[in-house]
Coordinates of C-alpha atoms in Angstrom, one line a residue:
Chain S
M1 CA 1.1 -14.0 -34.7
E2 CA -2.2 -15.9 -34.0
T3 CA -3.6 -15.6 -30.4
T4 CA -5.8 -17.7 -28.5
L5 CA -6.3 -15.0 -25.9
G6 CA -10.3 -14.5 -25.5
T7 CA -11.0 -18.2 -25.8
P8 CA -10.7 -20.6 -23.0
T9 CA -7.9 -23.0 -23.5
L10 CA -7.5 -26.2 -21.4
S11 CA -4.3 -25.1 -19.8
A12 CA -5.5 -21.6 -18.8
V13 CA -8.8 -23.4 -17.5
L14 CA -6.7 -26.1 -15.4
C15 CA -4.3 -23.3 -14.2
F16 CA -7.1 -21.2 -13.1
L17 CA -9.0 -24.1 -11.4
A18 CA -6.1 -25.4 -9.5
I19 CA -5.3 -21.6 -8.2
V20 CA -8.6 -21.2 -6.8
A21 CA -9.1 -24.8 -5.7
L22 CA -5.4 -24.3 -3.9
T23 CA -6.7 -20.9 -2.3
L24 CA -10.0 -22.5 -1.2
A25 CA -8.3 -25.1 0.4
V26 CA -6.2 -22.6 2.3
T27 CA -9.2 -20.8 3.2
Y28 CA -11.1 -23.9 4.7
W29 CA -8.0 -24.5 6.8
A30 CA -7.8 -21.2 7.9
A31 CA -11.5 -20.9 8.7
R32 CA -11.2 -23.5 11.4
R33 CA -8.4 -21.2 13.0
T34 CA -10.6 -17.9 12.7
K35 CA -12.5 -17.7 15.8
S36 CA -11.8 -14.5 17.7
A37 CA -11.7 -11.0 16.2
S38 CA -7.8 -10.7 16.5
E39 CA -7.8 -13.8 14.2
F40 CA -10.3 -12.4 11.9
Y41 CA -8.7 -9.1 11.6
A42 CA -5.1 -9.3 12.2
A43 CA -4.4 -13.5 11.7
G44 CA -3.8 -13.7 15.7
R45 CA -0.5 -11.7 15.1
S46 CA 1.2 -14.8 14.3
V47 CA 2.4 -14.0 10.8
S48 CA 6.4 -14.0 10.2
S49 CA 8.1 -11.1 8.8
L50 CA 8.9 -13.1 5.6
Q51 CA 5.2 -14.2 5.2
N52 CA 4.2 -10.5 5.9
G53 CA 6.8 -9.3 3.3
L54 CA 5.4 -11.4 0.8
A55 CA 1.6 -10.6 1.7
L56 CA 2.3 -6.9 1.6
A57 CA 4.0 -7.3 -2.0
G58 CA 1.0 -9.5 -2.8
D59 CA -1.4 -6.5 -1.8
Y60 CA 0.6 -3.9 -3.6
M61 CA 1.3 -5.8 -6.8
S62 CA -2.1 -5.5 -8.3
A63 CA -3.0 -6.7 -12.0
A64 CA -2.9 -3.0 -12.9
S65 CA 0.8 -3.1 -12.1
F66 CA 1.8 -6.2 -13.9
L67 CA -0.5 -5.7 -16.9
G68 CA -0.6 -1.9 -16.8
I69 CA 3.0 -1.3 -16.6
T70 CA 4.0 -3.9 -18.9
G71 CA 1.3 -2.4 -21.3
L72 CA 2.6 1.1 -20.8
V73 CA 6.3 0.1 -21.4
A74 CA 5.2 -1.9 -24.6
L75 CA 3.4 1.0 -25.8
R76 CA 5.2 4.2 -24.4
G77 CA 8.9 2.9 -23.7
Y78 CA 11.0 4.5 -21.1
D79 CA 7.8 6.5 -19.8
G80 CA 6.5 3.3 -18.5
M81 CA 9.8 2.8 -16.7
I82 CA 9.7 6.2 -14.9
Y83 CA 6.1 5.4 -13.8
A84 CA 7.2 2.1 -12.4
T85 CA 9.9 3.6 -10.0
G86 CA 7.3 5.6 -8.6
W87 CA 5.5 2.5 -7.3
L88 CA 8.6 1.6 -5.3
V89 CA 9.7 4.6 -3.3
G90 CA 6.5 4.6 -1.0
W91 CA 8.2 1.8 0.9
P92 CA 11.1 3.3 2.4
A93 CA 9.0 6.3 3.4
L94 CA 6.5 4.0 5.0
M95 CA 9.4 2.2 6.8
F96 CA 10.9 5.6 7.9
L97 CA 7.8 7.3 9.1
I98 CA 5.0 5.0 10.1
A99 CA 5.5 1.4 10.2
E100 CA 6.7 0.7 13.8
P101 CA 4.6 3.6 15.5
L102 CA 1.5 2.2 13.5
R103 CA 2.4 -1.5 14.7
N104 CA 3.0 -0.3 18.6
L105 CA -0.1 2.0 18.7
G106 CA -2.8 0.2 16.7
K107 CA -4.9 -2.9 17.1
F108 CA -6.8 -3.7 13.8
T109 CA -7.2 -0.6 11.9
F110 CA -5.3 2.6 11.0
A111 CA -7.8 4.6 12.7
D112 CA -6.8 3.1 16.0
V113 CA -3.8 5.2 15.9
V114 CA -5.5 8.3 14.8
A115 CA -8.1 7.9 17.5
F116 CA -5.6 6.6 20.3
R117 CA -5.9 9.8 22.4
L118 CA -8.4 11.6 20.8
R119 CA -12.5 11.5 21.0
Q120 CA -13.4 8.2 19.8
A121 CA -16.7 8.8 17.8
P122 CA -15.6 11.8 15.7
V123 CA -12.3 10.8 14.6
R124 CA -13.3 7.0 14.1
V125 CA -16.1 7.9 11.7
A126 CA -13.9 10.6 9.7
S127 CA -11.1 7.8 9.7
A128 CA -13.6 5.3 8.4
V129 CA -15.0 7.8 5.6
G130 CA -11.5 8.5 4.6
G131 CA -10.5 4.9 4.5
I132 CA -13.5 3.4 2.8
L133 CA -13.7 6.3 0.2
T134 CA -9.9 5.3 -0.7
L135 CA -10.9 1.8 -0.6
L136 CA -13.9 2.3 -2.5
F137 CA -11.9 3.8 -5.7
Y138 CA -9.2 1.3 -5.4
V139 CA -11.6 -1.6 -5.5
L140 CA -13.9 0.0 -8.3
A141 CA -10.8 0.2 -10.4
Q142 CA -9.8 -3.1 -9.8
M143 CA -13.2 -4.6 -10.4
V144 CA -13.8 -2.9 -13.7
G145 CA -10.4 -3.8 -14.7
A146 CA -10.9 -7.5 -13.6
G147 CA -14.1 -7.8 -15.5
G148 CA -12.4 -6.6 -18.7
L149 CA -9.5 -8.5 -18.4
I150 CA -11.3 -12.1 -17.7
T151 CA -13.4 -11.1 -20.6
L152 CA -10.3 -10.6 -22.7
M153 CA -8.6 -13.7 -21.5
F154 CA -11.2 -16.4 -21.1
G155 CA -14.0 -14.7 -23.1
L156 CA -16.4 -15.0 -20.0
P157 CA -19.2 -12.3 -20.1
Y158 CA -18.2 -9.3 -18.1
E159 CA -20.8 -9.5 -15.6
W160 CA -20.0 -13.0 -14.9
A161 CA -16.3 -12.1 -14.6
V162 CA -17.0 -9.4 -11.8
I163 CA -19.3 -11.7 -10.0
G164 CA -17.4 -14.7 -9.9
V165 CA -14.4 -12.5 -8.6
G166 CA -17.0 -11.3 -5.9
A167 CA -17.8 -14.6 -4.9
V168 CA -14.3 -16.2 -4.9
M169 CA -13.1 -13.3 -3.0
L170 CA -16.0 -13.4 -0.5
A171 CA -15.2 -17.0 0.5
Y172 CA -11.7 -16.1 1.3
V173 CA -12.5 -13.1 3.5
L174 CA -15.9 -14.3 5.1
F175 CA -14.6 -18.0 6.3
G176 CA -10.7 -17.2 6.5
G177 CA -10.6 -13.5 7.6
M178 CA -7.0 -12.3 7.7
I179 CA -5.3 -15.8 7.7
A180 CA -6.9 -16.8 4.6
T181 CA -6.4 -13.1 3.0
T182 CA -2.6 -13.3 4.0
W183 CA -1.9 -16.7 2.5
V184 CA -4.0 -16.0 -0.6
Q185 CA -1.5 -12.9 -0.9
I186 CA 1.4 -15.0 -0.4
I187 CA 0.5 -17.7 -2.9
K188 CA -0.2 -14.8 -5.4
A189 CA 2.9 -12.9 -4.9
I190 CA 5.2 -16.2 -5.3
L191 CA 3.4 -17.3 -8.4
L192 CA 3.6 -13.6 -9.6
L193 CA 7.4 -13.4 -9.0
I194 CA 8.0 -16.6 -10.6
G195 CA 5.8 -16.1 -13.7
V196 CA 7.3 -12.3 -14.2
T197 CA 10.9 -13.9 -13.8
V198 CA 10.2 -16.7 -16.2
L199 CA 9.0 -14.2 -18.8
T200 CA 11.9 -12.1 -18.3
V201 CA 14.3 -14.7 -18.5
M202 CA 12.5 -15.8 -22.0
V203 CA 12.5 -12.4 -23.4
L204 CA 16.3 -12.0 -22.6
A205 CA 17.0 -15.4 -24.1
Q206 CA 15.6 -14.1 -27.4
F207 CA 18.5 -11.4 -27.3
G208 CA 21.4 -13.4 -26.0
F209 CA 20.8 -12.4 -22.3
S210 CA 21.6 -8.7 -23.4
P211 CA 19.6 -5.8 -22.5
G212 CA 21.4 -3.8 -24.7
A213 CA 20.3 -5.9 -28.0
L214 CA 16.8 -5.8 -26.6
Y215 CA 16.8 -2.1 -26.4
S216 CA 18.4 -2.0 -29.6
A217 CA 15.7 -4.2 -31.2
V218 CA 13.0 -1.6 -29.7
A219 CA 14.9 1.3 -31.1
E220 CA 15.0 -0.2 -34.5
R221 CA 11.5 -1.0 -34.6
Y222 CA 10.0 2.2 -33.0
G223 CA 13.0 4.8 -33.1
Q224 CA 15.2 6.0 -30.3
T225 CA 12.4 7.8 -28.6
A226 CA 11.1 4.8 -27.2
L227 CA 14.2 4.9 -25.0
E228 CA 13.7 8.5 -24.0
P229 CA 11.4 10.3 -21.7
G230 CA 8.1 11.3 -23.7
G231 CA 4.9 13.2 -22.2
L232 CA 4.6 11.7 -18.7
V233 CA 7.1 13.9 -17.2
A234 CA 6.2 16.9 -19.4
D235 CA 5.1 19.1 -16.8
P236 CA 7.6 19.2 -13.6
I237 CA 4.9 20.2 -11.3
D238 CA 2.3 17.4 -12.1
A239 CA 4.9 14.8 -12.4
V240 CA 6.1 15.8 -8.8
S241 CA 2.6 15.7 -7.6
L242 CA 1.7 12.2 -9.2
G243 CA 5.0 11.2 -7.4
L244 CA 3.8 12.7 -4.2
A245 CA 0.6 10.6 -4.2
L246 CA 2.1 7.6 -5.2
M247 CA 4.8 7.6 -2.4
L248 CA 2.9 9.0 0.5
G249 CA -0.3 7.5 -0.7
L250 CA 0.8 4.1 0.2
L251 CA 1.4 5.4 3.8
G252 CA -2.4 5.9 4.1
L253 CA -3.6 2.7 2.1
P254 CA -5.9 1.0 4.8
H255 CA -5.3 -2.5 3.3
I256 CA -1.7 -2.1 3.5
L257 CA -1.6 -0.6 6.9
M258 CA -3.8 -3.4 8.5
R259 CA -1.1 -6.0 7.4
F260 CA 1.1 -4.6 10.2
Y261 CA -1.1 -5.6 13.0
T262 CA -0.5 -9.5 11.7
V263 CA 3.0 -9.5 12.9
P264 CA 3.9 -10.0 16.5
D265 CA 6.0 -6.7 17.2
A266 CA 7.4 -3.4 15.6
R267 CA 10.9 -5.2 15.1
A268 CA 8.8 -7.9 12.9
A269 CA 7.0 -5.0 11.2
R270 CA 10.3 -3.3 10.2
T271 CA 11.8 -6.5 8.8
S272 CA 8.6 -7.2 6.7
V273 CA 8.8 -3.8 5.0
L274 CA 12.3 -4.7 4.2
Y275 CA 11.3 -7.9 2.6
A276 CA 8.6 -6.3 0.9
T277 CA 10.6 -3.5 -0.5
G278 CA 12.9 -6.3 -1.6
F279 CA 10.3 -8.1 -3.8
I280 CA 8.6 -5.0 -5.0
G281 CA 11.6 -3.7 -6.3
Y282 CA 12.8 -6.7 -8.0
F283 CA 9.2 -6.7 -9.7
Y284 CA 9.4 -3.1 -11.0
I285 CA 13.2 -3.5 -12.2
I286 CA 12.0 -6.8 -14.4
V287 CA 8.6 -5.6 -15.4
P288 CA 10.0 -3.2 -18.1
I289 CA 12.1 -5.7 -19.5
V290 CA 8.9 -7.6 -20.3
G291 CA 7.3 -4.6 -21.9
F292 CA 10.1 -3.9 -24.0
G293 CA 10.3 -7.6 -24.8
A294 CA 6.6 -7.3 -25.8
S295 CA 7.2 -4.4 -28.2
A296 CA 10.0 -5.7 -29.9
L297 CA 8.7 -9.3 -30.3
V298 CA 5.0 -9.0 -30.5
G299 CA 4.7 -5.5 -31.9
R300 CA 2.6 -2.5 -30.6
D301 CA 0.1 -2.7 -33.3
L302 CA -0.9 -6.0 -32.3
I303 CA -0.9 -5.1 -28.6
R304 CA -3.0 -2.4 -29.4
K305 CA -5.5 -4.0 -31.5
I306 CA -6.3 -6.5 -28.9
D307 CA -6.4 -3.8 -25.9
A308 CA -6.2 -0.2 -26.7
G309 CA -4.8 0.3 -23.1
G310 CA -1.9 -2.4 -23.8
N311 CA -3.1 -4.5 -20.9
M312 CA -2.6 -7.5 -23.0
A313 CA 1.2 -7.0 -23.7
A314 CA 2.3 -9.7 -21.2
P315 CA -0.1 -12.3 -21.9
L316 CA 0.8 -11.9 -25.7
V317 CA 4.7 -12.1 -25.1
A318 CA 3.9 -15.1 -22.9
E319 CA 2.0 -16.9 -25.5
L320 CA 4.6 -16.0 -28.1
L321 CA 7.4 -17.3 -26.1
G322 CA 6.2 -20.0 -24.1
G323 CA 3.1 -21.0 -26.2
T324 CA -0.6 -21.5 -25.1
P325 CA 0.4 -23.6 -22.0
F326 CA 2.6 -20.7 -20.6
L327 CA -0.2 -18.1 -21.5
G328 CA -2.6 -20.2 -19.6
F329 CA -0.3 -19.9 -16.7
I330 CA 0.2 -16.1 -17.1
A331 CA -3.5 -15.5 -17.5
A332 CA -4.3 -17.7 -14.2
V333 CA -1.6 -15.6 -12.1
A334 CA -3.2 -12.2 -13.4
F335 CA -6.7 -13.7 -12.2
A336 CA -5.3 -14.8 -8.7
T337 CA -3.5 -11.5 -8.5
I338 CA -7.0 -9.7 -9.0
L339 CA -8.7 -12.0 -6.6
A340 CA -6.1 -11.5 -3.8
V341 CA -6.1 -7.7 -4.2
V342 CA -9.7 -7.6 -3.9
A343 CA -9.8 -9.9 -1.1
G344 CA -7.3 -7.5 1.0
L345 CA -9.4 -4.5 0.2
T346 CA -12.6 -5.8 1.0
L347 CA -11.2 -7.2 4.4
A348 CA -9.8 -3.6 5.0
G349 CA -13.1 -2.0 4.2
A350 CA -15.1 -4.4 6.5
S351 CA -12.9 -3.6 9.4
A352 CA -13.5 0.0 9.1
L353 CA -17.1 -0.7 9.0
S354 CA -17.0 -3.1 11.8
H355 CA -14.2 -2.3 14.0
D356 CA -14.2 1.6 13.6
I357 CA -17.7 2.4 13.2
F358 CA -19.8 -0.2 14.9
T359 CA -17.5 -1.3 17.6
H360 CA -16.2 2.1 18.5
V361 CA -18.9 4.3 17.4
V362 CA -22.2 2.2 17.9
R363 CA -21.2 0.2 20.8
R364 CA -18.4 2.6 22.3
G365 CA -15.7 0.3 22.3
R366 CA -17.9 -2.4 24.6
A367 CA -18.8 -5.2 22.0
T368 CA -18.5 -8.7 22.7
E369 CA -16.4 -11.1 20.8
A370 CA -19.2 -12.8 19.2
E371 CA -20.8 -9.6 18.4
Q372 CA -17.6 -8.2 16.8
M373 CA -17.1 -11.2 14.7
R374 CA -20.7 -11.3 13.4
V375 CA -20.6 -7.6 12.5
A376 CA -17.3 -8.1 10.8
R377 CA -18.7 -10.8 8.7
I378 CA -22.1 -8.8 7.9
S379 CA -19.6 -5.8 7.0
T380 CA -17.6 -8.0 4.5
I381 CA -20.7 -8.9 3.0
V382 CA -21.9 -5.4 2.6
F383 CA -18.6 -4.1 1.1
G384 CA -18.0 -7.2 -1.1
L385 CA -21.5 -6.7 -2.6
L386 CA -20.9 -2.9 -2.9
A387 CA -17.9 -3.9 -4.9
V388 CA -19.6 -6.1 -7.3
V389 CA -22.4 -3.7 -8.1
L390 CA -20.5 -0.7 -8.5
G391 CA -18.1 -3.2 -10.8
I392 CA -21.2 -3.9 -12.9
L393 CA -22.4 -0.4 -12.8
F394 CA -19.2 0.9 -14.0
K395 CA -18.8 -1.4 -16.8
G396 CA -17.4 0.0 -20.1
Q397 CA -16.3 3.3 -17.9
N398 CA -12.9 4.8 -18.1
V399 CA -11.8 4.2 -14.6
A400 CA -8.1 4.3 -15.0
F401 CA -7.9 7.4 -12.9
M402 CA -9.4 6.0 -10.1
V403 CA -6.3 4.2 -8.7
G404 CA -4.6 7.7 -8.9
L405 CA -7.5 9.3 -7.1
A406 CA -7.5 6.4 -4.4
F407 CA -3.7 7.1 -4.1
A408 CA -4.3 11.1 -4.0
I409 CA -6.9 10.5 -1.3
A410 CA -4.7 8.2 0.8
A411 CA -2.0 10.7 0.8
S412 CA -4.4 13.8 1.5
A413 CA -7.0 12.5 4.1
N414 CA -5.1 9.4 5.8
F415 CA -1.5 10.1 5.9
P416 CA -1.7 13.5 7.3
P417 CA -3.6 12.9 10.4
L418 CA -1.8 9.7 10.9
L419 CA 1.6 11.2 11.1
L420 CA 0.6 14.3 13.0
S421 CA -1.1 12.2 15.8
I422 CA 2.1 10.4 16.2
V423 CA 4.3 13.0 16.3
W424 CA 2.7 16.4 17.6
R425 CA 1.3 16.5 21.1
R426 CA -1.1 19.4 20.5
F427 CA -3.0 17.7 17.4
N428 CA -6.4 17.1 18.5
T429 CA -10.0 15.8 17.6
A430 CA -10.6 19.0 15.8
G431 CA -7.3 18.8 13.9
A432 CA -7.9 15.2 12.8
V433 CA -11.4 15.7 11.4
A434 CA -10.3 19.1 9.8
S435 CA -7.2 17.2 8.1
I436 CA -9.4 14.3 7.0
V437 CA -12.3 16.2 5.7
S438 CA -10.2 18.8 4.0
G439 CA -7.9 16.3 2.3
A440 CA -10.8 14.0 1.2
F441 CA -12.8 16.9 -0.4
L442 CA -9.7 18.4 -2.0
S443 CA -8.5 15.3 -3.4
V444 CA -11.8 14.3 -5.1
G445 CA -12.9 18.0 -5.7
L446 CA -9.7 19.0 -7.4
I447 CA -9.5 15.8 -9.5
V448 CA -13.2 16.7 -10.8
I449 CA -12.2 20.0 -12.0
S450 CA -9.0 18.6 -13.5
P451 CA -8.0 17.9 -17.0
T452 CA -8.4 14.3 -15.9
I453 CA -12.1 14.5 -15.9
W454 CA -13.2 18.0 -16.4
V455 CA -11.5 17.6 -20.1
D456 CA -11.3 14.0 -20.7
L457 CA -14.6 12.7 -19.3
L458 CA -16.8 15.6 -19.3
H459 CA -15.6 17.0 -22.7
N460 CA -15.1 20.6 -21.2
P461 CA -12.6 22.8 -23.5
S462 CA -10.4 23.5 -20.7
A463 CA -9.8 22.6 -16.9
I464 CA -10.4 24.7 -14.0
F465 CA -7.6 23.3 -12.2
P466 CA -4.3 22.8 -14.2
L467 CA -2.9 19.6 -12.5
R468 CA -3.9 16.0 -13.3
N469 CA -2.6 15.2 -10.1
P470 CA -4.1 17.0 -7.0
A471 CA -1.8 15.6 -4.2
I472 CA 0.7 18.6 -4.4
V473 CA -1.8 21.0 -3.4
S474 CA -4.5 18.7 -1.5
M475 CA -2.0 17.1 0.9
P476 CA -0.2 20.3 2.1
L477 CA -3.5 22.1 2.6
S478 CA -4.7 19.0 4.5
V479 CA -1.8 19.3 6.8
L480 CA -2.3 23.0 7.2
C481 CA -6.1 22.7 8.1
G482 CA -5.1 19.7 10.7
I483 CA -2.5 22.5 12.2
L484 CA -4.9 25.3 12.1
A485 CA -8.0 23.4 13.6
S486 CA -5.6 22.0 16.3
L487 CA -4.1 25.4 17.4
A488 CA -7.9 27.0 17.4
T489 CA -9.1 24.3 19.8
R490 CA -7.9 23.0 23.1
E491 CA -8.0 19.4 24.2
P492 CA -6.1 19.0 27.6
D493 CA -7.0 15.1 27.7
A494 CA -5.3 14.5 24.3
E495 CA -2.2 16.3 25.3
A496 CA -2.2 14.4 28.7
K497 CA -2.2 11.1 27.0
F498 CA 0.5 11.9 24.5
D499 CA 3.3 11.1 27.1
D500 CA 1.7 7.5 27.8
E501 CA 1.4 7.5 23.7
K502 CA 5.0 7.9 23.5
L503 CA 6.2 5.0 25.6
R504 CA 4.0 2.8 23.5
T505 CA 5.1 4.3 20.1
Y506 CA 8.9 4.1 20.9
L507 CA 9.2 1.3 23.2
G508 CA 6.3 -0.9 22.7
I509 CA 5.3 -0.7 26.0
G510 CA 1.8 -1.7 26.2
A511 CA 1.4 -2.7 22.4
E512 CA -1.1 -5.5 21.5
Chain J
M1 CA -3.1 -10.8 30.0
K2 CA 0.2 -9.1 30.4
A3 CA -0.6 -6.8 27.5
E4 CA -3.7 -5.9 29.1
R5 CA -2.3 -4.8 32.4
E6 CA 0.3 -2.6 30.6
D7 CA -2.5 -1.2 28.5
A8 CA -4.3 -0.2 32.0
W9 CA -1.3 1.4 32.8
A10 CA -1.1 3.4 29.4
R11 CA -4.4 4.7 29.9
G12 CA -3.5 5.6 33.4
S13 CA -6.8 3.8 34.6
G14 CA -7.5 1.3 37.3
S15 CA -7.3 1.6 41.1
A16 CA -4.1 3.2 42.5
S17 CA -2.9 0.6 44.4
A18 CA 0.8 1.0 45.9
D19 CA 2.2 -1.1 43.0
E20 CA 0.6 1.0 40.3
T21 CA 1.6 4.1 41.8
T22 CA 5.1 3.0 41.8
Q23 CA 4.4 1.9 38.1
A24 CA 3.4 5.2 37.2
D25 CA 6.4 7.0 38.9
T26 CA 8.7 4.6 37.1
R27 CA 6.8 5.8 33.5
R28 CA 7.2 9.5 34.4
E29 CA 10.8 9.3 35.2
L30 CA 11.5 7.2 32.3
L31 CA 9.6 9.7 30.0
A32 CA 11.7 12.4 31.6
S33 CA 14.9 10.9 31.6
A34 CA 17.6 12.1 29.0
D35 CA 18.1 8.5 27.7
F36 CA 14.4 8.2 26.5
R37 CA 14.6 11.6 25.0
H38 CA 17.8 11.0 23.3
L39 CA 16.4 7.9 21.7
V40 CA 13.4 9.7 20.2
A41 CA 15.1 12.3 19.0
R42 CA 17.9 10.1 17.5
R43 CA 15.1 7.9 15.9
W44 CA 13.5 11.1 14.3
R45 CA 16.8 12.5 13.0
V46 CA 17.6 9.1 11.7
S47 CA 14.2 8.7 10.1
L48 CA 14.1 12.4 8.6
V49 CA 17.7 12.3 7.1
L50 CA 16.9 9.2 5.4
T51 CA 13.5 10.3 4.3
A52 CA 15.4 13.6 2.9
L53 CA 17.9 11.5 0.8
L54 CA 14.8 9.4 -0.5
F55 CA 13.2 12.7 -1.6
V56 CA 16.5 13.6 -3.2
L57 CA 17.0 10.3 -5.0
Y58 CA 13.2 10.1 -6.3
Y59 CA 12.0 13.7 -7.0
G60 CA 15.8 14.3 -8.1
Y61 CA 15.0 11.7 -10.7
I62 CA 12.0 13.2 -11.6
L63 CA 12.9 16.7 -12.1
L64 CA 15.9 15.8 -13.8
I65 CA 13.9 14.2 -16.7
A66 CA 11.5 17.0 -16.6
L67 CA 14.1 19.5 -16.6
D68 CA 16.9 18.2 -18.6
R69 CA 15.4 15.7 -21.1
G70 CA 18.4 15.6 -23.3
F71 CA 20.9 14.6 -20.4
V72 CA 18.5 11.5 -19.7
S73 CA 18.2 10.6 -23.3
Q74 CA 22.0 10.7 -24.0
R75 CA 23.3 7.3 -25.2
I76 CA 25.7 5.4 -23.0
G77 CA 26.6 2.5 -25.7
G78 CA 24.7 1.1 -28.2
T79 CA 20.9 2.6 -28.2
T80 CA 20.5 2.3 -24.4
T81 CA 20.0 5.8 -22.9
L82 CA 21.3 7.2 -19.6
G83 CA 17.6 7.0 -18.3
I84 CA 17.4 3.3 -18.2
P85 CA 20.2 2.7 -15.6
L86 CA 19.1 5.9 -13.9
G87 CA 15.5 4.3 -13.3
V88 CA 17.0 1.2 -11.9
A89 CA 19.5 3.3 -9.8
V90 CA 16.5 4.6 -8.2
I91 CA 15.4 1.4 -7.1
F92 CA 18.6 0.1 -5.7
G93 CA 19.2 3.4 -3.7
A94 CA 15.8 2.8 -2.5
W95 CA 16.8 -0.5 -1.3
A96 CA 20.0 0.8 0.1
L97 CA 18.4 3.4 2.2
T98 CA 15.6 0.9 3.4
G99 CA 18.7 -1.5 4.3
A100 CA 20.5 1.4 6.1
Y101 CA 17.3 1.8 8.2
V102 CA 16.9 -1.7 9.2
L103 CA 20.7 -2.1 10.0
W104 CA 20.6 0.7 12.2
A105 CA 17.3 0.1 14.0
N106 CA 18.3 -3.7 14.8
R107 CA 21.8 -2.8 16.0
T108 CA 21.1 0.5 17.8
Y109 CA 17.4 1.2 18.4
D110 CA 16.3 -2.1 19.5
R111 CA 19.2 -2.7 22.1
E112 CA 18.3 0.9 23.7
V113 CA 14.8 0.0 23.5
A114 CA 15.3 -3.3 25.5
R115 CA 17.4 -1.3 27.9
L116 CA 14.7 1.2 28.7
R117 CA 12.0 -1.4 29.0
A118 CA 13.8 -3.3 31.4
R119 CA 13.8 -0.5 33.9
V120 CA 9.9 -0.5 33.7
K121 CA 9.7 -4.2 34.1
A122 CA 12.5 -3.9 37.2
E123 CA 9.7 -2.4 39.3

């Protein structure tokens, strides 16, 4: 087939401009409602659970998920499907372990919960470092991916693509805060779900709406192995380690966790996870169908020729079945996805800098409303510029491992102290700092000496640490460090406050 | 405003007026009460059982693939392998567990929370 990918077609540009215009109009509307810190960070806690469910889904279904997993299924068959399920299973765990206590205890960031009864300065600094490290790797992977994708889809130079994403996303966050970011996520989630649904129906229509016929077409072309597990789950320990990072990393992603403060109470937080799990599960059930459709209809050779990683599988099948106008729509949706995810990450990064570091460490919790807003906006610019600069510096680098690394850090440095502070009376400042520092250090350190970086990027003959995914080692060790450091020190104040914390955790008494 | 007052109680700060002393007593009683302790224990029992089921569901799936490739690769009609419905089943299972928790929490947990909160408010 001939493809118009890489040349800016009229339909792509129109769809793209329509999305940018709509989201900027929403931002203008939101900006007039963003006057206080609570509105900037938490949308005034006025988001409904359905809206938050969509926004959570929007934050989570990145372009990497949509384009990456379709590509993985298209090129590697069933392995891509195994990978897709791993992206959903964190959501029930988030509900069972974290969502409601988090909503009841916190104010704007997950560090509010960790630091609730502990000494503010050390815990806030450590949590902010863990959080920002997670967000930086995540945003870097998104930015480099975004630059590459936009170049592929619209033919725009890489640097301009990264700067463009940075500028539009900064406008959302800077002026519209959480209200605008939430609505951008909702719009994007709806567009993405519609786009993928239409694609799925189009693919299935080619096979008489019989998935079996689709699988047969794939098997006929690429052999039965396309429908069997391949190399992804070759090593059971590594596979479980990846699964742990994907599942429990979600419970430590700052931009996801801060969404729970946008709903009025714990019950709404709970219902919003139910909605999010529904949307995200649906997405990961139908995305593999698009991937299989791409490999049967477009063919692996052409997909690989356009992009070796397979990222263009979904746009190619869209063009084949829906023509250039539909390709324009899907490309614009992928772009909206990138914008929205980067905006969510930037808002979370800005709140770690301004709410955790400035308000609670520099000002010791006594910052005026006006001061908080000013610093929040300065932090947004700082984090946004950092994302753009890093995106440009890492042009052409292999950053695929960075999303995995972000999840490993989240699972090892952010999740253990969060859970321990909720459930364990004896958990204290030393324990929190030890668990965050060890988790962050181990997940980054182990991935450097793992095959992922040591062999694949640094070209050493063999790796010092055998697993590609460090979470199965780094997370338990982080929990252990947290427990040992807590037991080695006493903090009567923290233990005394645990009772008050319990009433708030379980009954919501005093929740903001 | 109300939230701020409750927050002041939560931190045990503020002047020790008669009203607040009663509040502190009520809170202590509530914390020590069998009802509250049962509620917390029950909440974690439900959460941990569901988390355990989730682990069995997902890591069971992963380990099944890793350890018995042939089983997952067997055809169940046409070229479709057993692995495909299994992958979809993991997502359906995750939905079911999430739904079970929400049903329990909306019906049982919230009612108990409302009852216990009323005790503090009644003072």
